[in-house]
Short mmCIF file of C-alpha atoms in Angstrom, two decimals:
data_model
loop_
_atom_site.label_atom_id
_atom_site.label_comp_id
_atom_site.label_asym_id
_atom_site.label_seq_id
_atom_site.Cartn_x
_atom_site.Cartn_y
_atom_site.Cartn_z
CA ASN A 1 17.26 20.46 -5.95
CA GLU A 2 14.92 20.87 -8.86
CA VAL A 3 11.12 20.26 -9.07
CA VAL A 4 10.07 18.62 -12.43
CA ASN A 5 6.21 18.60 -12.98
CA ILE A 6 5.04 16.13 -15.57
CA HIS A 7 1.61 15.76 -17.35
CA LEU A 8 -0.05 13.04 -15.51
CA SER A 9 -2.42 11.74 -18.15
CA LYS A 10 0.45 12.04 -20.98
CA LYS A 11 3.33 10.89 -19.08
CA PRO A 12 6.65 11.68 -21.03
CA GLU A 13 8.75 8.52 -22.18
CA TRP A 14 11.73 9.65 -20.04
CA PHE A 15 9.93 9.32 -16.83
CA LEU A 16 8.59 5.77 -17.43
CA GLU A 17 12.15 4.81 -18.94
CA LYS A 18 14.47 6.37 -16.47
CA ILE A 19 12.56 7.14 -13.43
CA ASN A 20 9.49 5.11 -12.51
CA PRO A 21 8.34 2.22 -14.94
CA LEU A 22 5.15 2.12 -12.74
CA GLY A 23 4.41 5.75 -13.91
CA LYS A 24 3.38 6.98 -10.56
CA VAL A 25 4.37 10.24 -8.94
CA PRO A 26 5.99 11.54 -6.66
CA ALA A 27 9.58 10.15 -7.55
CA ILE A 28 12.86 11.35 -6.22
CA GLN A 29 16.19 11.33 -8.01
CA LYS A 30 19.34 11.94 -6.21
CA ASP A 31 22.51 11.20 -8.10
CA ASP A 32 22.05 7.73 -9.39
CA LYS A 33 19.40 6.95 -6.61
CA ILE A 34 15.70 6.76 -7.48
CA VAL A 35 12.89 6.32 -5.07
CA TYR A 36 9.07 6.34 -5.66
CA GLU A 37 5.69 5.43 -4.17
CA SER A 38 4.49 8.17 -1.84
CA ALA A 39 4.90 6.32 1.54
CA VAL A 40 8.40 5.02 0.49
CA CYS A 41 9.28 8.60 -0.37
CA CYS A 42 8.24 10.09 2.90
CA ASP A 43 10.14 7.13 5.03
CA TYR A 44 13.39 7.66 2.78
CA LEU A 45 13.50 11.38 3.25
CA ASP A 46 12.76 11.19 6.82
CA GLN A 47 15.77 8.76 7.18
CA VAL A 48 18.26 10.58 4.93
CA TYR A 49 17.42 14.20 6.18
CA PRO A 50 17.22 13.59 9.84
CA GLY A 51 17.30 17.33 10.90
CA ASN A 52 13.77 17.37 11.71
CA LYS A 53 12.37 13.98 12.12
CA LEU A 54 8.71 13.48 11.18
CA ILE A 55 8.15 9.92 11.76
CA PRO A 56 8.03 8.52 15.49
CA ASP A 57 10.99 6.54 16.68
CA ASP A 58 8.77 4.19 18.64
CA PRO A 59 7.89 1.09 16.48
CA TYR A 60 4.33 0.74 17.87
CA GLN A 61 3.54 4.57 17.18
CA GLN A 62 4.96 4.18 13.80
CA ALA A 63 2.84 1.18 13.03
CA ARG A 64 -0.19 2.99 14.30
CA ASP A 65 0.44 5.90 12.10
CA ARG A 66 0.78 3.74 9.13
CA ILE A 67 -2.53 1.86 10.01
CA LEU A 68 -4.11 5.23 10.37
CA VAL A 69 -3.19 6.08 6.71
CA GLU A 70 -4.70 2.79 5.61
CA HIS A 71 -7.92 3.63 7.37
CA PHE A 72 -7.74 7.06 5.47
CA GLY A 73 -7.88 4.82 2.17
CA GLN A 74 -11.58 4.34 3.03
CA VAL A 75 -12.12 8.09 2.97
CA THR A 76 -10.35 8.56 -0.38
CA THR A 77 -12.18 5.85 -1.92
CA GLN A 78 -15.43 7.54 -1.21
CA TYR A 79 -13.99 10.87 -2.31
CA TYR A 80 -13.22 9.48 -5.70
CA LYS A 81 -16.68 7.82 -5.88
CA MET A 82 -18.35 11.05 -5.09
CA LEU A 83 -16.16 13.06 -7.58
CA PHE A 84 -16.01 10.59 -10.54
CA GLY A 85 -18.47 7.90 -9.89
CA PRO A 86 -22.18 7.75 -11.40
CA SER A 87 -24.06 10.98 -10.01
CA GLU A 88 -26.82 8.80 -8.59
CA ASN A 89 -24.22 7.27 -6.07
CA CYS A 90 -22.91 10.79 -5.25
CA ALA A 91 -25.14 11.35 -2.00
CA ALA A 92 -24.48 7.90 -0.71
CA ALA A 93 -20.75 8.27 -1.18
CA ALA A 94 -20.93 11.60 0.69
CA GLU A 95 -22.57 10.11 3.63
CA THR A 96 -20.09 7.18 3.82
CA LEU A 97 -17.27 9.68 3.47
CA LYS A 98 -18.55 11.53 6.38
CA LYS A 99 -18.91 8.37 8.50
CA GLY A 100 -15.29 7.71 7.75
CA LEU A 101 -14.28 11.22 8.63
CA MET A 102 -16.05 10.80 12.02
CA GLU A 103 -13.59 8.31 12.92
CA PHE A 104 -10.75 10.73 12.39
CA ASP A 105 -12.70 13.46 14.39
CA LYS A 106 -12.62 11.05 17.23
CA GLU A 107 -9.00 10.03 16.69
CA ILE A 108 -7.70 13.51 16.62
CA GLN A 109 -9.35 14.32 20.09
CA LYS A 110 -7.24 11.40 21.55
CA ARG A 111 -4.03 12.36 19.76
CA GLY A 112 -3.88 16.29 20.50
CA ASP A 113 -3.71 19.37 18.10
CA PHE A 114 -2.33 17.21 15.29
CA PHE A 115 -2.46 13.47 14.30
CA GLY A 116 1.19 13.55 15.19
CA GLY A 117 0.47 15.02 18.74
CA SER A 118 1.47 18.50 19.74
CA GLU A 119 3.31 19.31 16.42
CA PRO A 120 2.37 18.29 12.88
CA ARG A 121 4.43 15.30 11.95
CA MET A 122 4.52 13.07 8.77
CA ILE A 123 1.09 11.34 9.33
CA ASP A 124 -0.47 14.99 9.18
CA PHE A 125 1.35 15.87 5.99
CA MET A 126 0.25 12.44 4.41
CA VAL A 127 -3.41 13.14 5.04
CA TRP A 128 -3.46 16.80 4.75
CA PRO A 129 -3.69 17.04 0.80
CA TRP A 130 -7.03 15.47 1.04
CA PHE A 131 -8.36 17.88 3.89
CA GLU A 132 -7.11 20.81 1.64
CA ARG A 133 -9.59 19.75 -1.14
CA PHE A 134 -12.57 19.21 0.94
CA HIS A 135 -14.31 22.53 0.54
CA ALA A 136 -13.68 22.61 -3.11
CA THR A 137 -15.21 19.15 -3.39
CA GLU A 138 -18.28 20.18 -1.30
CA LYS A 139 -19.04 22.89 -3.74
CA LEU A 140 -18.29 20.81 -6.88
CA VAL A 141 -20.53 17.83 -5.92
CA ASN A 142 -23.11 19.80 -4.10
CA GLN A 143 -22.85 17.90 -0.87
CA ILE A 144 -21.86 18.91 2.61
CA PHE A 145 -19.80 16.31 4.45
CA ILE A 146 -17.61 18.58 6.71
CA SER A 147 -18.93 22.12 6.70
CA ASP A 148 -22.00 21.26 8.68
CA GLY A 149 -20.26 21.70 12.07
CA SER A 150 -20.77 18.01 12.99
CA MET A 151 -16.94 17.56 13.20
CA PRO A 152 -15.56 20.34 15.44
CA ASN A 153 -12.26 18.65 16.12
CA LEU A 154 -11.41 17.98 12.45
CA THR A 155 -12.53 21.64 11.63
CA ALA A 156 -10.26 23.14 14.30
CA TYR A 157 -7.54 20.63 12.95
CA MET A 158 -7.79 22.08 9.53
CA ASP A 159 -7.53 25.65 10.86
CA ARG A 160 -4.56 24.61 12.67
CA MET A 161 -2.83 23.06 9.62
CA LEU A 162 -3.47 26.07 7.60
CA SER A 163 -1.16 28.19 9.85
CA VAL A 164 1.73 25.54 9.46
CA PRO A 165 4.36 27.21 7.50
CA ALA A 166 5.04 24.04 5.32
CA VAL A 167 1.43 23.77 4.46
CA GLN A 168 1.31 27.59 3.60
CA LYS A 169 4.22 27.22 1.34
CA CYS A 170 2.85 24.22 -0.63
CA ARG A 171 -1.06 24.42 -0.39
CA LEU A 172 -3.36 25.11 -3.17
CA SER A 173 -6.43 27.20 -2.65
CA THR A 174 -10.11 26.10 -2.84
CA GLU A 175 -10.16 28.13 -6.12
CA ASN A 176 -7.16 26.22 -7.32
CA HIS A 177 -8.82 22.86 -6.69
CA LEU A 178 -12.06 23.99 -8.16
CA GLU A 179 -10.32 25.13 -11.33
CA PHE A 180 -8.37 21.65 -11.52
CA TYR A 181 -11.37 19.51 -10.99
CA GLN A 182 -13.49 21.64 -13.54
CA SER A 183 -10.71 20.97 -16.04
CA VAL A 184 -10.85 17.17 -15.26
CA LYS A 185 -14.54 17.14 -15.72
CA ASN A 186 -14.19 18.94 -19.06
CA GLY A 187 -11.87 16.07 -20.26
CA ALA A 188 -8.73 18.23 -20.29
CA PRO A 189 -7.02 18.17 -16.88
CA ASN A 190 -4.94 21.20 -16.37
CA TYR A 191 -1.89 20.12 -14.33
CA ASN A 192 -0.52 23.64 -14.28
CA VAL A 193 -3.12 25.08 -11.95
CA GLY A 194 -1.59 26.98 -9.20
CA LEU A 195 2.00 26.61 -10.43
CA ASN B 1 2.22 -16.84 21.41
CA GLU B 2 -0.87 -18.39 20.08
CA VAL B 3 -1.90 -18.52 16.31
CA VAL B 4 -5.80 -17.86 15.72
CA ASN B 5 -6.82 -18.76 12.21
CA ILE B 6 -10.22 -17.08 11.34
CA HIS B 7 -12.76 -17.94 8.54
CA LEU B 8 -11.89 -15.25 5.85
CA SER B 9 -15.34 -14.99 4.26
CA LYS B 10 -17.18 -15.17 7.44
CA LYS B 11 -15.17 -13.11 9.72
CA PRO B 12 -15.94 -13.45 13.23
CA GLU B 13 -17.60 -10.31 14.93
CA TRP B 14 -14.81 -10.13 17.72
CA PHE B 15 -12.01 -9.88 15.06
CA LEU B 16 -13.66 -6.69 13.41
CA GLU B 17 -14.75 -5.17 16.79
CA LYS B 18 -11.48 -5.87 18.83
CA ILE B 19 -8.85 -6.36 16.46
CA ASN B 20 -9.08 -5.08 12.95
CA PRO B 21 -12.04 -2.85 11.90
CA LEU B 22 -10.73 -3.03 8.31
CA GLY B 23 -11.18 -6.98 8.45
CA LYS B 24 -7.77 -7.88 7.00
CA VAL B 25 -5.24 -10.41 8.05
CA PRO B 26 -2.68 -10.79 9.48
CA ALA B 27 -2.99 -8.91 12.78
CA ILE B 28 -0.93 -9.10 15.74
CA GLN B 29 -2.04 -8.68 19.34
CA LYS B 30 0.57 -8.36 22.16
CA ASP B 31 -0.73 -7.12 25.39
CA ASP B 32 -2.90 -4.13 24.59
CA LYS B 33 -0.95 -3.36 21.24
CA ILE B 34 -2.59 -4.28 18.04
CA VAL B 35 -1.02 -4.06 14.63
CA TYR B 36 -2.26 -4.98 11.14
CA GLU B 37 -1.58 -4.64 7.53
CA SER B 38 1.10 -7.19 6.17
CA ALA B 39 3.86 -4.68 5.46
CA VAL B 40 3.22 -2.75 8.75
CA CYS B 41 3.40 -6.17 10.66
CA CYS B 42 6.65 -7.13 9.00
CA ASP B 43 8.30 -3.78 9.90
CA TYR B 44 6.93 -3.85 13.27
CA LEU B 45 8.15 -7.27 14.15
CA ASP B 46 11.58 -6.64 12.60
CA GLN B 47 11.92 -3.53 14.97
CA VAL B 48 10.60 -5.11 18.22
CA TYR B 49 12.38 -8.41 17.76
CA PRO B 50 15.68 -7.35 16.30
CA GLY B 51 17.60 -10.62 17.10
CA ASN B 52 17.88 -11.54 13.38
CA LYS B 53 17.02 -8.25 11.53
CA LEU B 54 15.50 -9.00 8.28
CA ILE B 55 15.08 -5.51 6.86
CA PRO B 56 18.15 -3.65 5.60
CA ASP B 57 19.36 -0.75 7.72
CA ASP B 58 20.45 1.28 4.72
CA PRO B 59 17.54 3.79 3.81
CA TYR B 60 18.06 3.47 0.16
CA GLN B 61 18.16 -0.40 0.11
CA GLN B 62 15.08 -0.50 2.45
CA ALA B 63 13.30 1.77 -0.11
CA ARG B 64 14.21 -0.24 -3.16
CA ASP B 65 12.98 -3.49 -1.47
CA ARG B 66 9.71 -1.74 -0.80
CA ILE B 67 9.55 -0.51 -4.40
CA LEU B 68 10.11 -4.12 -5.50
CA VAL B 69 7.16 -5.29 -3.54
CA GLU B 70 5.21 -2.54 -5.40
CA HIS B 71 6.30 -3.98 -8.66
CA PHE B 72 5.34 -7.48 -7.57
CA GLY B 73 1.83 -6.00 -7.17
CA GLN B 74 1.64 -6.22 -11.10
CA VAL B 75 2.33 -10.05 -10.88
CA THR B 76 -0.35 -10.54 -8.26
CA THR B 77 -2.94 -8.68 -10.11
CA GLN B 78 -2.48 -10.81 -13.20
CA TYR B 79 -2.45 -13.89 -10.91
CA TYR B 80 -6.00 -13.06 -9.61
CA LYS B 81 -7.22 -12.14 -13.03
CA MET B 82 -5.88 -15.58 -14.31
CA LEU B 83 -7.51 -17.53 -11.37
CA PHE B 84 -10.82 -15.71 -10.86
CA GLY B 85 -11.32 -13.53 -13.95
CA PRO B 86 -13.40 -14.44 -17.05
CA SER B 87 -11.83 -17.74 -18.56
CA GLU B 88 -11.53 -16.02 -21.97
CA ASN B 89 -8.95 -13.63 -20.35
CA CYS B 90 -6.80 -16.37 -18.74
CA ALA B 91 -4.29 -17.00 -21.44
CA ALA B 92 -3.60 -13.28 -21.75
CA ALA B 93 -3.27 -12.87 -17.99
CA ALA B 94 -0.90 -15.71 -17.87
CA GLU B 95 1.17 -14.01 -20.67
CA THR B 96 1.23 -10.75 -18.88
CA LEU B 97 2.05 -12.47 -15.51
CA LYS B 98 5.03 -14.28 -17.31
CA LYS B 99 6.23 -10.92 -18.63
CA GLY B 100 6.17 -9.42 -15.15
CA LEU B 101 7.97 -12.38 -13.66
CA MET B 102 10.68 -11.82 -16.28
CA GLU B 103 11.61 -8.73 -14.50
CA PHE B 104 12.21 -10.62 -11.31
CA ASP B 105 14.35 -13.25 -13.14
CA LYS B 106 16.47 -10.38 -14.09
CA GLU B 107 16.42 -8.69 -10.89
CA ILE B 108 17.58 -11.57 -8.78
CA GLN B 109 20.49 -12.21 -10.97
CA LYS B 110 21.58 -8.72 -9.90
CA ARG B 111 20.90 -9.28 -6.20
CA GLY B 112 22.35 -12.69 -5.45
CA ASP B 113 20.96 -15.95 -4.37
CA PHE B 114 17.98 -14.28 -2.98
CA PHE B 115 16.26 -10.96 -3.37
CA GLY B 116 17.79 -10.07 0.07
CA GLY B 117 21.45 -10.84 -1.29
CA SER B 118 23.30 -13.91 -0.20
CA GLU B 119 20.68 -14.61 2.50
CA PRO B 120 16.85 -14.59 2.56
CA ARG B 121 15.70 -11.41 4.11
CA MET B 122 12.15 -9.90 4.52
CA ILE B 123 11.68 -9.00 0.94
CA ASP B 124 12.02 -12.84 0.11
CA PHE B 125 9.48 -13.78 2.83
CA MET B 126 7.10 -11.10 1.53
CA VAL B 127 7.10 -12.38 -2.10
CA TRP B 128 7.60 -16.03 -1.46
CA PRO B 129 3.91 -16.98 -0.57
CA TRP B 130 3.14 -16.23 -4.26
CA PHE B 131 6.01 -18.25 -5.63
CA GLU B 132 4.96 -21.08 -3.44
CA ARG B 133 1.56 -21.29 -5.42
CA PHE B 134 2.63 -21.08 -8.90
CA HIS B 135 2.96 -24.74 -9.56
CA ALA B 136 -0.58 -25.32 -8.30
CA THR B 137 -1.92 -22.25 -10.19
CA GLU B 138 -0.29 -23.70 -13.58
CA LYS B 139 -2.24 -26.94 -13.14
CA LEU B 140 -5.39 -25.27 -12.17
CA VAL B 141 -5.59 -22.83 -15.10
CA ASN B 142 -3.82 -25.00 -17.39
CA GLN B 143 -1.31 -22.44 -18.32
CA ILE B 144 2.34 -22.46 -18.20
CA PHE B 145 4.14 -19.42 -17.01
CA ILE B 146 7.19 -20.47 -14.91
CA SER B 147 7.67 -24.14 -15.58
CA ASP B 148 8.82 -23.87 -19.26
CA GLY B 149 12.45 -23.24 -18.37
CA SER B 150 12.57 -19.59 -19.69
CA MET B 151 13.27 -18.21 -16.22
CA PRO B 152 16.30 -20.17 -14.99
CA ASN B 153 17.16 -17.82 -12.28
CA LEU B 154 13.83 -17.71 -10.60
CA THR B 155 13.55 -21.45 -10.89
CA ALA B 156 16.95 -21.78 -9.13
CA TYR B 157 15.60 -19.21 -6.45
CA MET B 158 12.37 -21.19 -5.84
CA ASP B 159 14.48 -24.27 -5.20
CA ARG B 160 16.76 -22.33 -2.73
CA MET B 161 13.83 -20.87 -1.07
CA LEU B 162 12.39 -24.36 -0.41
CA SER B 163 15.44 -25.36 1.47
CA VAL B 164 15.14 -22.34 3.93
CA PRO B 165 14.09 -23.73 7.53
CA ALA B 166 11.56 -20.82 8.00
CA VAL B 167 9.98 -21.73 4.60
CA GLN B 168 9.90 -25.48 5.33
CA LYS B 169 8.19 -24.85 8.52
CA CYS B 170 5.31 -22.72 7.25
CA ARG B 171 4.83 -23.86 3.55
CA LEU B 172 1.86 -25.36 2.00
CA SER B 173 2.35 -27.95 -0.54
CA THR B 174 1.21 -27.89 -4.19
CA GLU B 175 -1.45 -30.30 -3.34
CA ASN B 176 -2.55 -28.10 -0.37
CA HIS B 177 -2.96 -25.17 -2.64
CA LEU B 178 -4.73 -27.15 -5.24
CA GLU B 179 -7.24 -28.40 -2.57
CA PHE B 180 -7.87 -24.79 -1.51
CA TYR B 181 -8.37 -23.18 -4.75
CA GLN B 182 -10.72 -26.06 -5.77
CA SER B 183 -12.71 -25.35 -2.65
CA VAL B 184 -12.88 -21.57 -3.60
CA LYS B 185 -14.07 -22.46 -7.12
CA ASN B 186 -16.71 -24.72 -5.61
CA GLY B 187 -17.96 -21.78 -3.73
CA ALA B 188 -17.06 -22.99 -0.26
CA PRO B 189 -13.54 -21.94 0.52
CA ASN B 190 -11.73 -24.29 2.99
CA TYR B 191 -9.52 -22.38 5.05
CA ASN B 192 -8.46 -25.37 7.15
CA VAL B 193 -6.61 -27.01 4.22
CA GLY B 194 -2.96 -27.80 5.59
CA LEU B 195 -3.65 -26.96 9.22
#
């Protein structure tokens, strides 16, 4: 298999024409089969490569995981407001973000070492990319929403996730994230950071 | 089972506290199990009541159906712009909506009598509620985007759907939809229309 990275603010014509007319990433092509939308890609891969099933078999647990992802949408909304919204709203967005994360601090206490339970599962890999950026974000916007020690369960979770081999293989460092967001703020996003 | 309809712009406290903190409908409660988010509810019900499976077993077909729902999001966006956006943008939104529907007119030609193939399946029941409102919407905004005969496959599809027993049982008439949207425009949405 081959990974093709594209320029996200100047998407190539072939991507829109042959892969995803909606323009979003990620997208998967295997022979003549094309799949896109993050959640759909995750479910599809889990079904066609069943070696290490990452999505629960139990319908209710499956539903609860998808609902948790929906709740996480409240976190990501505040995240973007904080980074790209008017700067006078930044502190309020950080506060709301923190309140949203508190819910996850409680949730992981109920669930175990990971949101998936005793092992990291799909739900963890779906929310992790946001956690990975939090330290860079705190520096960039000069707001503290996770490093003040008020969410010990989530902090321990982040440490645990950093030791997961799949995370180590794919992660970008805080420096990478800082470099990327700086390039966005300068009006010339550098999508090659960390590649 | 019991259906509880709630006032969507004055949501009761018990709904937010005990059922769905995100406030959205539909939500399902069975014993101590609670599920919400439309797509999650559909998948959950299909798995726990497998008598008449409405979602394809094949992972690729399943993915393509979910992707089609994502594409339909472009239609619904224009739909809301047309109904509730500034009136000077209404004609343009109707034009874009029509372009979006053209894609579905082609798609159903490839798929059969229904988006699910020879029988209506989950994908049909997910997009149908929008189709059901189209004639009311044309009247309300005084724009024609589906009744001009330019999408014969979709028009035939709509007739076919209207003869499906499940649709007949749950549908609201064009008059119902007109009455509801009129109440929204008057600032006092009447959620009891058709009940």
